[in-house]
Short mmCIF file of C-alpha atoms and ligand atoms in Angstrom, two decimals:
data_model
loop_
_atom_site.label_atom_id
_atom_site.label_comp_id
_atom_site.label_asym_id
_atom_site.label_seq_id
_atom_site.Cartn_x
_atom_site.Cartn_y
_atom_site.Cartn_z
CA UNK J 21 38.27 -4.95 95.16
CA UNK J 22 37.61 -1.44 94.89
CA UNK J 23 38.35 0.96 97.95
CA UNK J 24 36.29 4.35 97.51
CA UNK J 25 36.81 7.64 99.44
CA UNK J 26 34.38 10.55 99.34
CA UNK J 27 34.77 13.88 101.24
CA UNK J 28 33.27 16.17 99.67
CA UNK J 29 30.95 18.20 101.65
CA UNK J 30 30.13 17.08 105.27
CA UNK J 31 30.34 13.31 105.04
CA UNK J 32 33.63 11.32 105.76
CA UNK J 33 33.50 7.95 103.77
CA UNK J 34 34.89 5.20 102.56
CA UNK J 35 33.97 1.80 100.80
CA UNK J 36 35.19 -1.27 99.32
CA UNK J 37 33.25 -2.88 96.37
CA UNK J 38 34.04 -5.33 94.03
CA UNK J 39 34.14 -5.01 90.30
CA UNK J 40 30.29 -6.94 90.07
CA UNK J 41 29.35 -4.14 92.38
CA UNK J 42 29.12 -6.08 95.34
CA UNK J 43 29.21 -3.50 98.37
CA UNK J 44 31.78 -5.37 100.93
CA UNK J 45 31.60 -2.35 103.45
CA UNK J 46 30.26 0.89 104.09
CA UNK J 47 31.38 3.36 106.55
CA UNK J 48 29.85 6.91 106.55
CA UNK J 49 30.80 9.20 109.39
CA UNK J 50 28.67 12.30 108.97
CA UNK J 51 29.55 15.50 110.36
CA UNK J 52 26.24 17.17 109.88
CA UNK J 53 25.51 17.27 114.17
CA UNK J 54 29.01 19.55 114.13
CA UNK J 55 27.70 21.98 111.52
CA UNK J 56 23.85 21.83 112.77
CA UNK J 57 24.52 24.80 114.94
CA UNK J 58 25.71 27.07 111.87
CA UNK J 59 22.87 26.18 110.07
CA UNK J 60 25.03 24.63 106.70
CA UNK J 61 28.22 23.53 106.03
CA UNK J 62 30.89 25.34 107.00
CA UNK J 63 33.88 24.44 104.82
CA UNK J 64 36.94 25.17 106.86
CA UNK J 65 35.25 22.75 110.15
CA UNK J 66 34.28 20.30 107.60
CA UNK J 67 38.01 20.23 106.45
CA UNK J 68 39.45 19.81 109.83
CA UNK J 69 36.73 17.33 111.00
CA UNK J 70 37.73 15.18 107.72
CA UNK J 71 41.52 15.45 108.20
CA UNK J 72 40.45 13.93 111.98
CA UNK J 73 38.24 11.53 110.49
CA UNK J 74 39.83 9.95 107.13
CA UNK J 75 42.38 7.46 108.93
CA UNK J 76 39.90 5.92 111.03
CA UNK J 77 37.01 5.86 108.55
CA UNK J 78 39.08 3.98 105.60
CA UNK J 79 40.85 1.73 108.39
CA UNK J 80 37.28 0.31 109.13
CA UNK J 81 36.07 0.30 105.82
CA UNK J 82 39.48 -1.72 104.18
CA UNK J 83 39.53 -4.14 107.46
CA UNK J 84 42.06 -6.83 106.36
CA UNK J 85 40.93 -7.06 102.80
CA UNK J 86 43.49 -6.32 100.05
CA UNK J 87 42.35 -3.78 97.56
CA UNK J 88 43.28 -3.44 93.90
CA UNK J 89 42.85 0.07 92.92
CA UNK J 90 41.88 3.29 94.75
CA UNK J 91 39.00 5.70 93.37
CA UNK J 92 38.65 8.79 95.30
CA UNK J 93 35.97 12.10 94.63
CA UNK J 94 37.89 14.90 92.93
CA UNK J 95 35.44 17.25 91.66
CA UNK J 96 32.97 19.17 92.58
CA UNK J 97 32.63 20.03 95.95
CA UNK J 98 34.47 21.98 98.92
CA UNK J 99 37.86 22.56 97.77
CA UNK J 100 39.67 22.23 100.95
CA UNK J 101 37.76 18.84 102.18
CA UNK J 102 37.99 17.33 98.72
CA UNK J 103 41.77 17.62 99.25
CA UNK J 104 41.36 15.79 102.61
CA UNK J 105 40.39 12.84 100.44
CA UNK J 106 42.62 12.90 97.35
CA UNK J 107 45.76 13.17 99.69
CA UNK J 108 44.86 10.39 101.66
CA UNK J 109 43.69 8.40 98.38
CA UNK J 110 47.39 9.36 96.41
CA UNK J 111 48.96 8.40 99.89
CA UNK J 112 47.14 4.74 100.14
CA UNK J 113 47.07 3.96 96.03
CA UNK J 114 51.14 4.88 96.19
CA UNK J 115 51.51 3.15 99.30
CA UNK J 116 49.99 -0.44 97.68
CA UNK J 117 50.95 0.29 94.09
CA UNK J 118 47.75 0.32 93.04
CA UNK J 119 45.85 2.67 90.10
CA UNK J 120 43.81 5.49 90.90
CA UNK J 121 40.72 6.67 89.91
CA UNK J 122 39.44 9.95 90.01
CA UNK J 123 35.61 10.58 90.16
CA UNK J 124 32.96 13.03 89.32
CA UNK J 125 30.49 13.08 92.71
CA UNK J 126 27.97 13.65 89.67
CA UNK J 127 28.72 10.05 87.86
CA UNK J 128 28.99 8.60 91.59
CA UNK J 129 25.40 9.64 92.35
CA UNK J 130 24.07 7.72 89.20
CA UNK J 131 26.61 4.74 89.67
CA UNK J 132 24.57 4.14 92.61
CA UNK J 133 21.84 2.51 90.70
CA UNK J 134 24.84 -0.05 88.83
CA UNK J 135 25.72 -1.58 92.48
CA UNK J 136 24.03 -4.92 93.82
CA UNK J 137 20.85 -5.84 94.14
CA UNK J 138 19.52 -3.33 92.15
CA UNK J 139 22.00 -3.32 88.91
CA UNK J 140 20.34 -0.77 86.87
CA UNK J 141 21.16 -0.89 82.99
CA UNK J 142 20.68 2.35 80.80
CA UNK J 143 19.46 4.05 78.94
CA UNK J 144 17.50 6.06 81.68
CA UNK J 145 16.51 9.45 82.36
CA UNK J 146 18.10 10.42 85.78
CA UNK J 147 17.18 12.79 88.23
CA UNK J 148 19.76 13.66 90.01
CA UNK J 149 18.86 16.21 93.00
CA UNK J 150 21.46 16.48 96.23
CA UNK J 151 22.03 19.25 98.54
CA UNK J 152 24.28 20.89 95.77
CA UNK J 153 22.90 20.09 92.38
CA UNK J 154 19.41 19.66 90.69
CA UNK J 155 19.99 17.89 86.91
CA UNK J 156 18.17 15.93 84.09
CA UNK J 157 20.09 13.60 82.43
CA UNK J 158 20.35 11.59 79.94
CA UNK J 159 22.39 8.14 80.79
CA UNK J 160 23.70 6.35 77.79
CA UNK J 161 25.63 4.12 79.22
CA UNK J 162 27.77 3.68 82.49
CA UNK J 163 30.61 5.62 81.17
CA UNK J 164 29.03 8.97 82.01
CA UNK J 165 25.60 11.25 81.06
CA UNK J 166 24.33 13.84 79.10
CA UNK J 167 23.22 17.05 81.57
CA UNK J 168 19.45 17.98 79.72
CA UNK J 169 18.19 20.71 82.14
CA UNK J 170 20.13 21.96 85.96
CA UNK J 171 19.00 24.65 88.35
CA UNK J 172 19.14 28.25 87.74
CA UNK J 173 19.23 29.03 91.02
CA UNK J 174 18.94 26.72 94.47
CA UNK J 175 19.24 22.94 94.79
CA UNK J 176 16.34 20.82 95.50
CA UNK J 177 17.92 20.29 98.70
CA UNK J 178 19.33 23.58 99.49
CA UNK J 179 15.65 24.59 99.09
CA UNK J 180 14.74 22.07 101.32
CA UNK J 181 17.45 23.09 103.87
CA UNK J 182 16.61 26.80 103.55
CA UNK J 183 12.95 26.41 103.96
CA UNK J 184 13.77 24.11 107.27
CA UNK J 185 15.49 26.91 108.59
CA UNK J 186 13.10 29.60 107.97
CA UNK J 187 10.66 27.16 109.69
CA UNK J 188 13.40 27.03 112.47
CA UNK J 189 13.96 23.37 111.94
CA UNK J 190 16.96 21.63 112.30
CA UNK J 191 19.99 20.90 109.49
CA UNK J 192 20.67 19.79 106.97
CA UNK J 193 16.50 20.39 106.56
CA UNK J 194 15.11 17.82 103.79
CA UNK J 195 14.64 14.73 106.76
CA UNK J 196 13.22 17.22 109.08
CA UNK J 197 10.66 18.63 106.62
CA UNK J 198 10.06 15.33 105.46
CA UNK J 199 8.83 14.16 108.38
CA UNK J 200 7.03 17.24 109.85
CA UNK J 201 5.40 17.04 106.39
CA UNK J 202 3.65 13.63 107.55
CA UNK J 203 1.62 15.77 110.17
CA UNK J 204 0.83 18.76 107.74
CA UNK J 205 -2.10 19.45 105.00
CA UNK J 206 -0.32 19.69 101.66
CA UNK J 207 -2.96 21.63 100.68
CA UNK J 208 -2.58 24.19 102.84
CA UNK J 209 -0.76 26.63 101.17
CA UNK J 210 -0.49 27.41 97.60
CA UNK J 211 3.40 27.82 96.82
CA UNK J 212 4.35 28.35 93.50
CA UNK J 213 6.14 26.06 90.84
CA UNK J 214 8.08 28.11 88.50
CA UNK J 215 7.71 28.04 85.01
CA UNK J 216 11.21 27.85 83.40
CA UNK J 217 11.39 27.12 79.55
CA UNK J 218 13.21 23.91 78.77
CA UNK J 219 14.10 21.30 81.32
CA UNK J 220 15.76 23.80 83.69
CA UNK J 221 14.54 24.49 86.98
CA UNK J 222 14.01 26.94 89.61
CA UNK J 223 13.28 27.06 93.35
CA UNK J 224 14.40 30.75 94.72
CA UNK J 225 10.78 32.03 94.12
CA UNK J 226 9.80 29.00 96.18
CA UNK J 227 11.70 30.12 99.13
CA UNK J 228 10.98 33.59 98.71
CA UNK J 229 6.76 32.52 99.15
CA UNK J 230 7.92 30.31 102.25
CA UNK J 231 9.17 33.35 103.72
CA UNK J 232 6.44 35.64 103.00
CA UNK J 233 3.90 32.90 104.47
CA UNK J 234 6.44 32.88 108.02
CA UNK J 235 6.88 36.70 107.85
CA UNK J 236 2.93 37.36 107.68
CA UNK J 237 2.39 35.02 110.49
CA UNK J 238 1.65 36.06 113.88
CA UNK J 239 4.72 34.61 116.12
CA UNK J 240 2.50 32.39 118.50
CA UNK J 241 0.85 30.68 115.39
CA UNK J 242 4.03 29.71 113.57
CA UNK J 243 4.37 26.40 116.03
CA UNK J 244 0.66 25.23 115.21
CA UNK J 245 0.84 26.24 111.16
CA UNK J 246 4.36 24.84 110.70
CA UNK J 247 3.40 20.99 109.86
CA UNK J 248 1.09 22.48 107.52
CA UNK J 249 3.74 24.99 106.17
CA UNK J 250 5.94 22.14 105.62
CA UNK J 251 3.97 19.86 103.90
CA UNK J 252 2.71 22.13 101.34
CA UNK J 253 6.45 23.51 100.50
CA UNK J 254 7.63 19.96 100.02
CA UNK J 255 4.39 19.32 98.18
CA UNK J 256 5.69 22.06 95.41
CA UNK J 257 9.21 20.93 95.26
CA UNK J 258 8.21 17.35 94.64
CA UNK J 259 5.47 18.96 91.81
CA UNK J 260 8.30 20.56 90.48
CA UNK J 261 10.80 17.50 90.17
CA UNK J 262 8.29 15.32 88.79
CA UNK J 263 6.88 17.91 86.46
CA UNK J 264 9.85 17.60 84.70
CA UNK J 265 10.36 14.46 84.50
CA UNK J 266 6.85 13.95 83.11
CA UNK J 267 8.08 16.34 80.31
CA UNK J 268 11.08 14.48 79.14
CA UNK J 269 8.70 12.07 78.01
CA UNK J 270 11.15 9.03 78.97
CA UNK J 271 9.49 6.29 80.17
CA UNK J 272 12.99 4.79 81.56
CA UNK J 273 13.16 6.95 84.91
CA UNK J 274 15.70 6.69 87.69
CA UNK J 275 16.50 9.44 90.81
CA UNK J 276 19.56 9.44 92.46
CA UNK J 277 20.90 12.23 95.11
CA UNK J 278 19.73 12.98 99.25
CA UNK J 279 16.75 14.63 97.74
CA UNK J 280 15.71 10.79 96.48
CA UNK J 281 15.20 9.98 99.88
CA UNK J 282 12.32 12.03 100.10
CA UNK J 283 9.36 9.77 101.23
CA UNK J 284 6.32 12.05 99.46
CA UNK J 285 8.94 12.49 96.12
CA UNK J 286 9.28 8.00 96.12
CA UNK J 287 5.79 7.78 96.69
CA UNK J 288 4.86 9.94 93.44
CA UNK J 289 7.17 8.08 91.45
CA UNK J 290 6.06 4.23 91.61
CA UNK J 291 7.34 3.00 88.66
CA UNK J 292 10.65 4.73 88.86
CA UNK J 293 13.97 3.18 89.91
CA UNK J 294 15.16 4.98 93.20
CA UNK J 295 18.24 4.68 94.12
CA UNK J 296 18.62 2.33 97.77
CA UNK J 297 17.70 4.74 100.83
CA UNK J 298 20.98 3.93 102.31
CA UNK J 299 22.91 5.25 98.64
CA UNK J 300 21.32 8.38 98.09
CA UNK J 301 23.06 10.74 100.21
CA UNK J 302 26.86 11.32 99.94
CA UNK J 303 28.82 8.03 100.76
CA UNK J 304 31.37 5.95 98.99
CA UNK J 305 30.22 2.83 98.01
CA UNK J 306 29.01 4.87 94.57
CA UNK J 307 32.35 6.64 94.10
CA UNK J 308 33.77 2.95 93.92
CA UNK J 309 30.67 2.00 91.56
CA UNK J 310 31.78 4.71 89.16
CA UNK J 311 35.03 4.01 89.25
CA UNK J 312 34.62 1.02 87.66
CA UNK J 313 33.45 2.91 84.34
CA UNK J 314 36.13 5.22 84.81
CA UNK J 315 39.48 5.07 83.59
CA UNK J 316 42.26 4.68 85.85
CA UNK J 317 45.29 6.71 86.34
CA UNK J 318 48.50 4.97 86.71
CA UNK J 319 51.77 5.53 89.33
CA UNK J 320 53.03 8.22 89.28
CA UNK J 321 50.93 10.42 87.23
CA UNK J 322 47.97 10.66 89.88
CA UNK J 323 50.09 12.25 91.85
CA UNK J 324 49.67 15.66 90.11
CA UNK J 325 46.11 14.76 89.78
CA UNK J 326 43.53 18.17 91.21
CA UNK J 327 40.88 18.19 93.34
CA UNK J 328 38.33 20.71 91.93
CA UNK J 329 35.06 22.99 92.91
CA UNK J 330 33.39 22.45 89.58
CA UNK J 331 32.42 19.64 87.52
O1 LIG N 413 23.63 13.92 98.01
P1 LIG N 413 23.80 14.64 99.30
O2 LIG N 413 24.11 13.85 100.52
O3 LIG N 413 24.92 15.74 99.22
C1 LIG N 413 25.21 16.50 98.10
O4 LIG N 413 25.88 15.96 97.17
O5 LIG N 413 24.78 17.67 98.08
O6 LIG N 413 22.45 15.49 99.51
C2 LIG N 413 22.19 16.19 100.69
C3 LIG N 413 20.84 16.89 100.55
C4 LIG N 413 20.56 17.90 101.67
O7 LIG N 413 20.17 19.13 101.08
C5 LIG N 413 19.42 17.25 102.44
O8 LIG N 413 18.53 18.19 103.03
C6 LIG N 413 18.72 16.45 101.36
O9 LIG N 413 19.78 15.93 100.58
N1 LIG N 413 17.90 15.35 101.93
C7 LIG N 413 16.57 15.27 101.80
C8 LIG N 413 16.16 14.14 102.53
N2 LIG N 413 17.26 13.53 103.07
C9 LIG N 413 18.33 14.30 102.68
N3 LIG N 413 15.70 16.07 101.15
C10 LIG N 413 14.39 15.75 101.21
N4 LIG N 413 13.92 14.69 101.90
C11 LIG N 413 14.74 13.85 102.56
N5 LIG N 413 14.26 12.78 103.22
ZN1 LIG N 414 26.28 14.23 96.83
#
């Protein structure tokens, strides 16, 4: 039995899953209401809330269950709410004299296609698009991935969150234009898809046409064109993702990340394999999936182990 903790960004978690990648619990406690009025993440409240919410969280998620090693996020993310988690997982792994394994968020995302019912077995191509990072990669085996093309700029969902807000909807902004986009005319507006050699991508000129299309907008028409406004900005970013998937050529395709919750981005991909609604954004039950293709780190050496902003 596995116990995973993942604090990262704005999400306090924790999960215990066995080695066959049974999930045994599942407790996400998400701050995003607390940041909702800042309009993002701010890292120092998401620290604080995380230090509040960490002994709570894992004390639901172990119950009375003994656990056999701890795997905990360690890179990338917020620096100061990553540490939240890494203390707490040195603290509980030393405590129990268990092992310790330290995860990439990045191989989490993906290792929540390898968890139960859905099992996935590479090689795949994986999308991988979250509020933070927009990759192609290529996924050998469970061990790790190749990165093919990443963002040059924004996030698929920090495009989505941006756009929400300069259509004064709420945060983070990918559910809320998701389902504003049900009531809209994708073909509304004509936003552009950028053209970026390789299998890189771009979405600043995106937001830049978004906010044109508000600015030239007379105020008391922005209400009755916003569904529409919506629908055709998710319309491009969806074009874009699956654009480039089309041009890896793979016929293996999988999409991990919050962006893979998008309804109109599942719907264009029907013979993909999408990561379970419930796993694609940030929780633990994947950190605890990857960590059983990671190598552990044995007492006492984790203890020097480093949380860190890059991957
Ligand atoms: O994976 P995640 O929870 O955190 C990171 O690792 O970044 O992803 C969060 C991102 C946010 O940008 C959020 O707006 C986006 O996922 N998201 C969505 C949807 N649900 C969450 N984007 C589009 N459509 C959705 N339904
Ligand atoms: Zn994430």
């Amino acid at each position: 039995m596995i116990l995973g903790i993942e604090t990262s960004c704005d999400e306090t978690a924790a999960a215990l899953v066995t080695q066959d990648g049974e999930i045994v619990s599942n407790v996400v406690a998400s701050q995003a209401e607390l940041h909702a009025r800042f309009g993002g993440v701010v890292p120092e409240v998401a620290s604080r809330r995380h230090l509040e919410l960490i002994t709570p969280v894992i004390r639901e998620a172990v119950g009375t269950h003994e656990i056999d090693a701890v795997a905990v996020t360690s890179r990338p993310g917020l620096i100061g709410a990553l540490l939240v988690g890494l203390s707490a997982a040195k603290a509980l792994a030393w405590a129990r004299g268990v092992p310790l394994h330290a995860v990439n968020h990045l191989h989490g995302h993906v290792a929540s296609l390898y968890l139960q019912p859905l099992d996935l077995e590479p090689p795949f191509t994986c999308l991988l698009a979250s509020g933070g990072h927009t990759m192609l990669l290529d996924v050998a085996d469970r061990t790790g991935y190749r990165v093919l093309g990443t963002t040059l700029d924004d996030a698929a969902g920090e495009a989505f969150d941006k756009g929400a807000r300069l259509l004064g909807l709420g945060y983070p902004g990918g559910r809320e234009i998701d389902a504003l986009a049900k009531q809209g005319d994708p073909a509304a507006y004509r936003f552009p898809v950028a053209r970026v050699p390789g299998l890189d991508f771009s979405f600043s000129g995106l937001k830049t046409a978004l906010l044109y299309a508000v600015r030239d907008l007379p105020p008391d028409e922005l209400a009755a064109r916003r569904p529409d406004l919506a629908a055709s900005y998710q319309r491009a970013i969806v074009r874009a993702l699956v654009g480039r998937l089309e041009a890896t050529g793979a016929d293996r395709i999988a999409v991990v990340g919050g962006v893979a919750a998008n309804s109109e981005l599942r719907a264009a991909l029907p013979d993909a394999a999408l990561a379970p609604l419930a796993l694609c954004t940030d929780n633990a039950a994947m950190i605890a999936s990857a960590a059983r293709y990671t190598e552990a780190v044995p007492y006492p050496d984790y203890l020097s182990l480093d949380a860190r902003a890059t991957a």
